[in-house]
PDB file of C-alpha atoms in Angstrom:
ATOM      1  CA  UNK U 415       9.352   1.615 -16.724  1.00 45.00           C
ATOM      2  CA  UNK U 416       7.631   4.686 -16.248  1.00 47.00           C
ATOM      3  CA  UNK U 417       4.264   4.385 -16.779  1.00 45.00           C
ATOM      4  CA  UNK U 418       0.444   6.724 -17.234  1.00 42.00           C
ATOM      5  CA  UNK U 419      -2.255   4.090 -16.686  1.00 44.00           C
ATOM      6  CA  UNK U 420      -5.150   6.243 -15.574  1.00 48.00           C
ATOM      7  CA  UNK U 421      -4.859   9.978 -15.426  1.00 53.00           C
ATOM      8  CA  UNK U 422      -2.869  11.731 -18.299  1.00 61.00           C
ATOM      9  CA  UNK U 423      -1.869  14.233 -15.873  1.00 82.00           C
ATOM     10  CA  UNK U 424      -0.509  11.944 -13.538  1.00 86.00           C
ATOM     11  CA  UNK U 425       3.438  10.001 -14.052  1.00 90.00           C
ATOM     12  CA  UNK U 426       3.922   6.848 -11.878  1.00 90.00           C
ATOM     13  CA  UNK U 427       7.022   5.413 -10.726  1.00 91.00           C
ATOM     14  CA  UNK U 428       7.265   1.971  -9.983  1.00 89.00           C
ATOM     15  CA  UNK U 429       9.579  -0.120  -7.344  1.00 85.00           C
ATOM     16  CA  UNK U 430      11.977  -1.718  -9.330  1.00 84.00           C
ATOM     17  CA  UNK U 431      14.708  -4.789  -8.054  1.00 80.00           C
ATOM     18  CA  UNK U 432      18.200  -3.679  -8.096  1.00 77.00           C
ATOM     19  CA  UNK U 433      19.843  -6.437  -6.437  1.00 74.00           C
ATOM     20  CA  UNK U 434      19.136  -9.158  -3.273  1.00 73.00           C
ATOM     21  CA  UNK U 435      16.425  -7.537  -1.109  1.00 65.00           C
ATOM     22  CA  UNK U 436      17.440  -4.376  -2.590  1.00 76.00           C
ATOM     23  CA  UNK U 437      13.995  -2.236  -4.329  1.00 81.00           C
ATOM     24  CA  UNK U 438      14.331   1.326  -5.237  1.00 86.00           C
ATOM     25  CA  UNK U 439      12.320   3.300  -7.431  1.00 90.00           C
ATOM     26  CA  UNK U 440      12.642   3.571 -10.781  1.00 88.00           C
ATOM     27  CA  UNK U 441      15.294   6.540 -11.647  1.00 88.00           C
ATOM     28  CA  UNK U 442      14.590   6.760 -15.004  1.00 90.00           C
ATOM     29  CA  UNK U 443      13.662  10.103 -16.528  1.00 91.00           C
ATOM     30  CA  UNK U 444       9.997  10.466 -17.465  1.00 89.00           C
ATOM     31  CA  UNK U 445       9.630  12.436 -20.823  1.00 88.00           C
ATOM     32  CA  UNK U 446       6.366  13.480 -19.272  1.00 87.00           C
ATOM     33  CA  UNK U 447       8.092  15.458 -17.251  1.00 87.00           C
ATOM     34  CA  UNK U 448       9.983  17.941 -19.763  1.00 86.00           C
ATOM     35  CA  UNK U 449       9.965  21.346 -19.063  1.00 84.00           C
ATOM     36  CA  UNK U 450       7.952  21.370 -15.422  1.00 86.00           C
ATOM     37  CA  UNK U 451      10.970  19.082 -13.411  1.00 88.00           C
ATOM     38  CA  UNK U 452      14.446  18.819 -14.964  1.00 88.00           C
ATOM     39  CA  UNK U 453      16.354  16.041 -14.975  1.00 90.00           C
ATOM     40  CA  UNK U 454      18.991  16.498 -12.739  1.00 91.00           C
ATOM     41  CA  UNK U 455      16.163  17.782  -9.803  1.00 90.00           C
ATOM     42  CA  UNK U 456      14.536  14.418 -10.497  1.00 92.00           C
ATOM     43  CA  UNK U 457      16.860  12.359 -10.047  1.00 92.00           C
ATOM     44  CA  UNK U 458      17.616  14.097  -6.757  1.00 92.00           C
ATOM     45  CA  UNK U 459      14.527  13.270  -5.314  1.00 92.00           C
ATOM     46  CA  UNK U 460      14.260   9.748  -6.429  1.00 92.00           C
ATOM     47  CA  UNK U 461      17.914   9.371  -4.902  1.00 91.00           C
ATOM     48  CA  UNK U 462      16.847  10.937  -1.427  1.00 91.00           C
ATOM     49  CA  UNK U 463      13.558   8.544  -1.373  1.00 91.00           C
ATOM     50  CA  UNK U 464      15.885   6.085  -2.091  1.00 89.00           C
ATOM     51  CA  UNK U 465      17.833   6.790   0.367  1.00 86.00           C
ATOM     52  CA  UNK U 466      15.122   6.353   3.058  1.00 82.00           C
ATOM     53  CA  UNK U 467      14.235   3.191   2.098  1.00 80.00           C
ATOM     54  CA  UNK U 468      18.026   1.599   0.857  1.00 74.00           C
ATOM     55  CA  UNK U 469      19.259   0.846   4.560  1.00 68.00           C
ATOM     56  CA  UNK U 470      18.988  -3.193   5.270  1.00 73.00           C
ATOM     57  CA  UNK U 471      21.220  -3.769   7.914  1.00 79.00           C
ATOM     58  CA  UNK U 472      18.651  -4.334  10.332  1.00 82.00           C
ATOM     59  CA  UNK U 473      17.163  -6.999   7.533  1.00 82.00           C
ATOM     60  CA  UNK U 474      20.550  -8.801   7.487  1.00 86.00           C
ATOM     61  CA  UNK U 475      21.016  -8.649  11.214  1.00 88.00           C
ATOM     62  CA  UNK U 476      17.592 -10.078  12.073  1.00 89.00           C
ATOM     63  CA  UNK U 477      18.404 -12.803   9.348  1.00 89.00           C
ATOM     64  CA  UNK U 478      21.821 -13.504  11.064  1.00 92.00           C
ATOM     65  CA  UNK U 479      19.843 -14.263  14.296  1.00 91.00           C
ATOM     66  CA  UNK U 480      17.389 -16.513  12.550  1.00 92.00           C
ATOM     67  CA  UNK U 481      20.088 -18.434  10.848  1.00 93.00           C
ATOM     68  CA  UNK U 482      22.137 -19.174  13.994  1.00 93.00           C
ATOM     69  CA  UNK U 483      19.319 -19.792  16.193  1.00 92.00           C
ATOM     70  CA  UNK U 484      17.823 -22.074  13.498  1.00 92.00           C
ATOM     71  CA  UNK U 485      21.591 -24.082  13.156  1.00 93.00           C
ATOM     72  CA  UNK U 486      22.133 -23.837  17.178  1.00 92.00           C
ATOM     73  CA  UNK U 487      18.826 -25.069  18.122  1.00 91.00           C
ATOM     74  CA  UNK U 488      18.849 -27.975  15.317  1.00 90.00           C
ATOM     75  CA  UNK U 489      22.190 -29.268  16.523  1.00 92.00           C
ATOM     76  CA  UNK U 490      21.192 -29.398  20.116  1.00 89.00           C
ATOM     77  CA  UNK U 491      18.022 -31.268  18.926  1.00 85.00           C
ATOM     78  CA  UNK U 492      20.261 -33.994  17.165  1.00 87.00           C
ATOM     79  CA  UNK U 493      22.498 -33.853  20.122  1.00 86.00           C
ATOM     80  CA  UNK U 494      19.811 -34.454  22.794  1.00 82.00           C
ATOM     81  CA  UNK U 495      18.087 -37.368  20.444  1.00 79.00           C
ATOM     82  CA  UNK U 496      21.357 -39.060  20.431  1.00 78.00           C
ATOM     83  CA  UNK U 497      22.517 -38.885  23.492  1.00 78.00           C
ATOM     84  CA  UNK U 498      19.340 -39.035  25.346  1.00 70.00           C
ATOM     85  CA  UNK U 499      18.942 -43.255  25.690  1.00 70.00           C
ATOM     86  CA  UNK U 500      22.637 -42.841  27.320  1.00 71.00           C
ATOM     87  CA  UNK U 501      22.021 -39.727  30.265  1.00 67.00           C
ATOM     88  CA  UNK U 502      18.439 -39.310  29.869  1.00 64.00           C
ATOM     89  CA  UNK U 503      16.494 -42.500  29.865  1.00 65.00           C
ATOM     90  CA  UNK U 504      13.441 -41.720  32.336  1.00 67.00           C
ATOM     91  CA  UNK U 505      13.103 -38.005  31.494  1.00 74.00           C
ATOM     92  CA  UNK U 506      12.906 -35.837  28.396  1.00 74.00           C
ATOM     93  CA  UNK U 507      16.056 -34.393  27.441  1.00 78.00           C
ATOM     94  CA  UNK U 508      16.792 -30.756  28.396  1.00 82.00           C
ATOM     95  CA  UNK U 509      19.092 -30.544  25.285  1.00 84.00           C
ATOM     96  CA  UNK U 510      16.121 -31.590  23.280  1.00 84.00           C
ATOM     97  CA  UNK U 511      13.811 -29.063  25.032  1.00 86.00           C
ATOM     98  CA  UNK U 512      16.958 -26.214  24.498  1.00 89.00           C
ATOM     99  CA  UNK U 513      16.803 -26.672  21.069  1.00 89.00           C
ATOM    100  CA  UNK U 514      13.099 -26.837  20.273  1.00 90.00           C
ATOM    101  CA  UNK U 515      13.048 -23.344  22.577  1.00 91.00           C
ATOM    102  CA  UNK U 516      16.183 -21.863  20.084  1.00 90.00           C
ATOM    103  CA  UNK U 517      14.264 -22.493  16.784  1.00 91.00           C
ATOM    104  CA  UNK U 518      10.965 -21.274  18.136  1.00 92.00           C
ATOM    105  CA  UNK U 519      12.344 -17.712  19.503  1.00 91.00           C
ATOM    106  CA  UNK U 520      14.350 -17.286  16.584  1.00 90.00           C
ATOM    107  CA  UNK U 521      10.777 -18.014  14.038  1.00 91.00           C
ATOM    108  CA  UNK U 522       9.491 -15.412  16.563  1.00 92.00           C
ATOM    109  CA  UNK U 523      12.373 -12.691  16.616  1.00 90.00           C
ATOM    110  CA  UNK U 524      12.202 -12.546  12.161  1.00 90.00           C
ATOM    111  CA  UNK U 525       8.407 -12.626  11.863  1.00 91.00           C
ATOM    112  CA  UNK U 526       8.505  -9.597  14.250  1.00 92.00           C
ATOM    113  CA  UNK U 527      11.232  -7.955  13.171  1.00 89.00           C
ATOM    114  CA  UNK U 528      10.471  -8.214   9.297  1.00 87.00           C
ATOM    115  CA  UNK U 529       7.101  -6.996  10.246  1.00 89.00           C
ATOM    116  CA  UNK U 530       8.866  -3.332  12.307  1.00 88.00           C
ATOM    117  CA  UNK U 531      11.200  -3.081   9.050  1.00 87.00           C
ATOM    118  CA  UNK U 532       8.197  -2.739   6.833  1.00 84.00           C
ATOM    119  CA  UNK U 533       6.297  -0.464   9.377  1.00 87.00           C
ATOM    120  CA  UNK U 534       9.343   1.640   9.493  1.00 87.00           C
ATOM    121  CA  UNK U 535      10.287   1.458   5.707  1.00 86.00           C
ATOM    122  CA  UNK U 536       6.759   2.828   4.788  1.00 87.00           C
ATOM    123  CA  UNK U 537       7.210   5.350   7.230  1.00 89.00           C
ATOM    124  CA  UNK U 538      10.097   6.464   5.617  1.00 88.00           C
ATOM    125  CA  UNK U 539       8.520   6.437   2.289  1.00 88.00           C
ATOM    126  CA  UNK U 540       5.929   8.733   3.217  1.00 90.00           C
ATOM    127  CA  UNK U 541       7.669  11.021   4.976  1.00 91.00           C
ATOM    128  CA  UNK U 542      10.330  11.189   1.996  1.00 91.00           C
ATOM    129  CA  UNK U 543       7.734  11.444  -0.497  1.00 92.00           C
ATOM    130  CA  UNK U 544       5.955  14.300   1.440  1.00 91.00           C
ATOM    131  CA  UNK U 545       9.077  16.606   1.626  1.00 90.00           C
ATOM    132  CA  UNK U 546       9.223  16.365  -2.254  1.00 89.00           C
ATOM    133  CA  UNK U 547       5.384  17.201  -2.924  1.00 90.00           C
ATOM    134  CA  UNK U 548       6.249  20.069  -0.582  1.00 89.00           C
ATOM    135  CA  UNK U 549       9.075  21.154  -2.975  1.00 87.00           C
ATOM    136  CA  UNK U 550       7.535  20.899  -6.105  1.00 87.00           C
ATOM    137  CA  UNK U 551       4.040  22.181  -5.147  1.00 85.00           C
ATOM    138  CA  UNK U 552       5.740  25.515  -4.628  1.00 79.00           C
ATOM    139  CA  UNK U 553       7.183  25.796  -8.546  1.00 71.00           C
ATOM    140  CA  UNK U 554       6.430  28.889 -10.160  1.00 57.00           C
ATOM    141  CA  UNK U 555       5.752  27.957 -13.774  1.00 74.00           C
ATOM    142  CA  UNK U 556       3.955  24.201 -13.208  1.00 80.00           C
ATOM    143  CA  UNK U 557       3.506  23.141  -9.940  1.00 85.00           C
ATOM    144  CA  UNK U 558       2.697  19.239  -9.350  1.00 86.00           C
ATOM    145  CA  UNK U 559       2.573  16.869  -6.119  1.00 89.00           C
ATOM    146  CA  UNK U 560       3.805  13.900  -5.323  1.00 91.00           C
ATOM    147  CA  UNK U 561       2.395  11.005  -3.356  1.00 91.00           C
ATOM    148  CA  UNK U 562       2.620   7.236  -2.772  1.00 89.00           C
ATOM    149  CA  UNK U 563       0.143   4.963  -3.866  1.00 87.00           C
ATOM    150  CA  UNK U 564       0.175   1.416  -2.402  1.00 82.00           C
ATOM    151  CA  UNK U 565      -1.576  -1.196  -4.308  1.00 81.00           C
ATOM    152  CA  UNK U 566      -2.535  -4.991  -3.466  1.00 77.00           C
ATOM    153  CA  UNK U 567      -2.946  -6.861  -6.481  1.00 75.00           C
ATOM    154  CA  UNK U 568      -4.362 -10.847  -6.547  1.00 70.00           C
ATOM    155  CA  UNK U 569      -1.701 -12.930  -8.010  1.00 70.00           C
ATOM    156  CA  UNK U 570      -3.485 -16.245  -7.507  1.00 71.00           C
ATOM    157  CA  UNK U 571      -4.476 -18.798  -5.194  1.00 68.00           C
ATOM    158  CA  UNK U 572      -1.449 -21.240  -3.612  1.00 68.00           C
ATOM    159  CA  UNK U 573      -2.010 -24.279  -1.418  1.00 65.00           C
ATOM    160  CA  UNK U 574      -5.228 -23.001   0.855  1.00 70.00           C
ATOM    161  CA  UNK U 575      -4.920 -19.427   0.507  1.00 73.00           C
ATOM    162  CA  UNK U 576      -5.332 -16.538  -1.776  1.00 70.00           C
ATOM    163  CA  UNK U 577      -2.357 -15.010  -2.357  1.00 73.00           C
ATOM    164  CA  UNK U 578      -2.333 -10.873  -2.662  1.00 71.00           C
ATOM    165  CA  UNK U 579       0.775  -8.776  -3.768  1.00 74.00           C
ATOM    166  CA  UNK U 580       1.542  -5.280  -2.716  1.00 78.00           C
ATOM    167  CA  UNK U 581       3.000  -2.940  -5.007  1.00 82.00           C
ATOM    168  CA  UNK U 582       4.472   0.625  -4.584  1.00 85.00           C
ATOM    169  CA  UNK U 583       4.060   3.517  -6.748  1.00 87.00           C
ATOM    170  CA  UNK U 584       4.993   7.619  -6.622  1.00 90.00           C
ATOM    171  CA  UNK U 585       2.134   8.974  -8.607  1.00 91.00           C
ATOM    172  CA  UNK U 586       3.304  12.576  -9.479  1.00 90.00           C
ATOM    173  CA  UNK U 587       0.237  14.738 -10.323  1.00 89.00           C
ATOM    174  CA  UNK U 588       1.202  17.482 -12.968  1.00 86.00           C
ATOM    175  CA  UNK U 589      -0.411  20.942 -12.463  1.00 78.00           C
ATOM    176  CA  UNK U 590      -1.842  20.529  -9.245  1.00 64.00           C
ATOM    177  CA  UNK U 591      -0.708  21.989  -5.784  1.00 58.00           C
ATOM    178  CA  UNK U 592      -1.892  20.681  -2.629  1.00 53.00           C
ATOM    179  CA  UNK U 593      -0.741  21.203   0.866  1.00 49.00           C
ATOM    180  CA  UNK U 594       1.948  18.348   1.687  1.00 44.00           C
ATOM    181  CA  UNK U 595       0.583  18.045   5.106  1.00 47.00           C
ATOM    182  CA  UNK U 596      -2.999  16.270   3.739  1.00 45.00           C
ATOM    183  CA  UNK U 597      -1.388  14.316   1.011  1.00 43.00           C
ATOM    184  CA  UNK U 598      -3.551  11.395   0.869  1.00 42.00           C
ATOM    185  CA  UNK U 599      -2.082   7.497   0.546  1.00 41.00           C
ATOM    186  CA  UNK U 600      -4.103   4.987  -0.733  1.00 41.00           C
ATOM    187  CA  UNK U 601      -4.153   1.578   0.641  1.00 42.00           C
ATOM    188  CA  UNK U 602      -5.047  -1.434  -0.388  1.00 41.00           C
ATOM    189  CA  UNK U 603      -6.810  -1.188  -3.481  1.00 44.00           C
ATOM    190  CA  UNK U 604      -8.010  -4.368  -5.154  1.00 42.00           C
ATOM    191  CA  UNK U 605      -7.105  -4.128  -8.948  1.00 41.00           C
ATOM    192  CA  UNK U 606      -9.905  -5.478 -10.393  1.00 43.00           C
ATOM    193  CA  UNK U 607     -10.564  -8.573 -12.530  1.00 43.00           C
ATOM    194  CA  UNK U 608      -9.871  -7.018 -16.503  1.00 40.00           C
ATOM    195  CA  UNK U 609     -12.724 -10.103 -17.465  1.00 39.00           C
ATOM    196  CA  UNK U 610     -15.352  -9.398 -15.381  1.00 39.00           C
ATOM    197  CA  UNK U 611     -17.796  -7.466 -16.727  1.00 39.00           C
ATOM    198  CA  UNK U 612     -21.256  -6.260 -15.869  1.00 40.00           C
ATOM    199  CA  UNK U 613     -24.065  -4.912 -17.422  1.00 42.00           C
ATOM    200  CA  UNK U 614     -27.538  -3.871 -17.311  1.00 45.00           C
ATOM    201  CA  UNK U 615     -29.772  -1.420 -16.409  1.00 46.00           C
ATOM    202  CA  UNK U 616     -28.779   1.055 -13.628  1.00 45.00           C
ATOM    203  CA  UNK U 617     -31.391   0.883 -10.947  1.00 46.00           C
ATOM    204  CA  UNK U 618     -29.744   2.151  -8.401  1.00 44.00           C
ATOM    205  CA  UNK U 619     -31.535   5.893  -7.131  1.00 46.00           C
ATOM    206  CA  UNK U 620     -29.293   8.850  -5.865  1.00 45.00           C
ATOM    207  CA  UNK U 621     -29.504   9.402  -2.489  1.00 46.00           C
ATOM    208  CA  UNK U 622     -32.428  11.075  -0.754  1.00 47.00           C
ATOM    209  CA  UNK U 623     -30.214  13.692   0.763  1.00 42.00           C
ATOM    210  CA  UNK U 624     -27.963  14.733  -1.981  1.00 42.00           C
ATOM    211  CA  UNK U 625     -27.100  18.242  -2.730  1.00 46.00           C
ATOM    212  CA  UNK U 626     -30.051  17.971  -5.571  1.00 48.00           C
ATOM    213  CA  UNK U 627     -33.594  17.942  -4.817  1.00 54.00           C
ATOM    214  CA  UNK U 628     -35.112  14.797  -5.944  1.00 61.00           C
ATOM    215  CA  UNK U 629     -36.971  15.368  -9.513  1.00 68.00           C
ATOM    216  CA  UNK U 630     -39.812  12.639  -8.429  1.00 68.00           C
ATOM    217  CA  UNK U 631     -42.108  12.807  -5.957  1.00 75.00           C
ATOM    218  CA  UNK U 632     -41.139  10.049  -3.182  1.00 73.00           C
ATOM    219  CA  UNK U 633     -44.963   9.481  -2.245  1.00 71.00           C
ATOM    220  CA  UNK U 634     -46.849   8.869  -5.849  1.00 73.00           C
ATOM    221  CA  UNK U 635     -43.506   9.031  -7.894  1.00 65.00           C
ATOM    222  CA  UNK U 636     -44.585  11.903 -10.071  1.00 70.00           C
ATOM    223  CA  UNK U 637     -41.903  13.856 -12.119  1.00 68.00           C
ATOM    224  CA  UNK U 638     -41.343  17.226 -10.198  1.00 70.00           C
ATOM    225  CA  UNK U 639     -42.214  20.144 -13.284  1.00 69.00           C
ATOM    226  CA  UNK U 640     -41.113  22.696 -10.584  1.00 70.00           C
ATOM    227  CA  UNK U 641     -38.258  21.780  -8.266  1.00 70.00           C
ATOM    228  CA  UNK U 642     -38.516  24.991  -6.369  1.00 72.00           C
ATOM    229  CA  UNK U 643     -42.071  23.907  -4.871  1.00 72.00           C
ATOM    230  CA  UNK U 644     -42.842  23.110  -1.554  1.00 71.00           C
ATOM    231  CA  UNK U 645     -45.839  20.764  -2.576  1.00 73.00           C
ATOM    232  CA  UNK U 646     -46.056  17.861  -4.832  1.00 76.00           C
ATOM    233  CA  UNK U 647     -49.100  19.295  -7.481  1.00 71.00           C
ATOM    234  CA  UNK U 648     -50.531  15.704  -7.794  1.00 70.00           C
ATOM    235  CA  UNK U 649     -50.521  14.433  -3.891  1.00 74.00           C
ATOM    236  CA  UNK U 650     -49.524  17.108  -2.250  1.00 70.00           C
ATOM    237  CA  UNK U 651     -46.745  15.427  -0.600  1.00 71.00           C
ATOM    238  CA  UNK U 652     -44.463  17.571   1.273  1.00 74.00           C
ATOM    239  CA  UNK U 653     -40.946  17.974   0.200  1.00 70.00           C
ATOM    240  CA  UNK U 654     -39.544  20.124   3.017  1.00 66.00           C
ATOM    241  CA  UNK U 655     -40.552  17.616   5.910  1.00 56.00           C
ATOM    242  CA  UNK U 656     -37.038  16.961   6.814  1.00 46.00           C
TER     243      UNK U 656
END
């Protein structure tokens, strides 16, 4: 689903599911895109991004440790309770202490390693991402750049905690050129709540040390008729003191 929430000059492409622990993004054609990237160049550059992020043997082989550390270090657990009142009646089992050590380092060795594979993974992205805003920023006719947007979204609160979701988007921006070295990635942006809404008056003042001179005088609050003087005409306050 290809979707223009914000910015009509912007197209963003989602992560969608393609199979078990298997998220690509979305290779479906935007009609927004007719006449400024064709098809067939699209889908080339979703396929290499794709590409960067598709690998999960790493995944599977740190889950392969888990799982047999996990079984090992259960059965020497039930091993060492059972057999313990039989060897081991004045001193705590080794098997016991073995098995509590297995399930422990393997808990360790995934939250780590899941941890590295989404450091690397967005690393990836970026770097993918950046080699295609590099491409199309250079088109002749309608040039437009690409970048990755990372979101974190509430989804709701579970058990004691708040629980926070973090979503991926390529937001391609039609008609603008930057340089692909100082493409900027957004992180961690709240969406905010669609009900909560508020109003009143805005008393909040600009800055004292905007790019515009202030059109009241700080001292007596007087409006400024000339915002070229030097003097305020009904204290004589001093606007140039700084």
């Amino acid at each position: 689903m290809i979707g223009i929430p914000v910015n009509p000059n912007s197209v963003y492409i989602p992560i969608v599911q393609t199979g078990c622990l298997k998220f690509e993004f979305d290779s479906t054609y935007p009609v927004h895109l007719n006449g400024i990237i064709s098809q067939g160049e699209y889908n080339e550059s979703i396929q290499r991004i794709n590409r960067s992020i598709s690998s999960t043997r790493l995944l599977w082989l740190i889950s392969l440790i888990f799982i047999i550390t996990m079984i090992v270090g259960v059965i020497l657990f039930i091993v060492g309770g059972v057999t313990a009142t039989h060897y081991y009646p004045y001193r705590f089992p080794p098997m016991i202490a073995i098995g509590m050590a297995l399930t422990v380092l393997g808990s360790f060795i995934f939250g780590i390693g899941c941890c590295s594979i989404q450091f690397r993974r967005l690393n990836k992205m970026r770097r993918a991402v950046a080699d295609e805003s590099r491409k199309y920023s250079s088109h002749s006719q309608t040039p437009c750049s690409w970048r990755l947007d990372t979101t974190t979204t509430y989804t709701g609160y579970y058990g004691n905690q708040h629980r926070h979701q973090v979503t991926y988007h390529i937001v391609i921006d039609i008609g603008r050129s930057v340089d692909p070295n100082s493409v900027v990635y957004f992180h961690n942006q709240v969406a905010p709540d669609p009900t909560t809404v508020f109003s009143g008056p805005n008393t909040y003042a600009p800055p004292p040390y905007s790019g515009q001179p202030n059109s009241y005088c700080p001292q007596c609050n007087t409006l400024r008729r000339d915002l070229t003087g030097r003097f305020c005409s009904s204290c004589g306050y001093s606007f140039h003191k700084y």
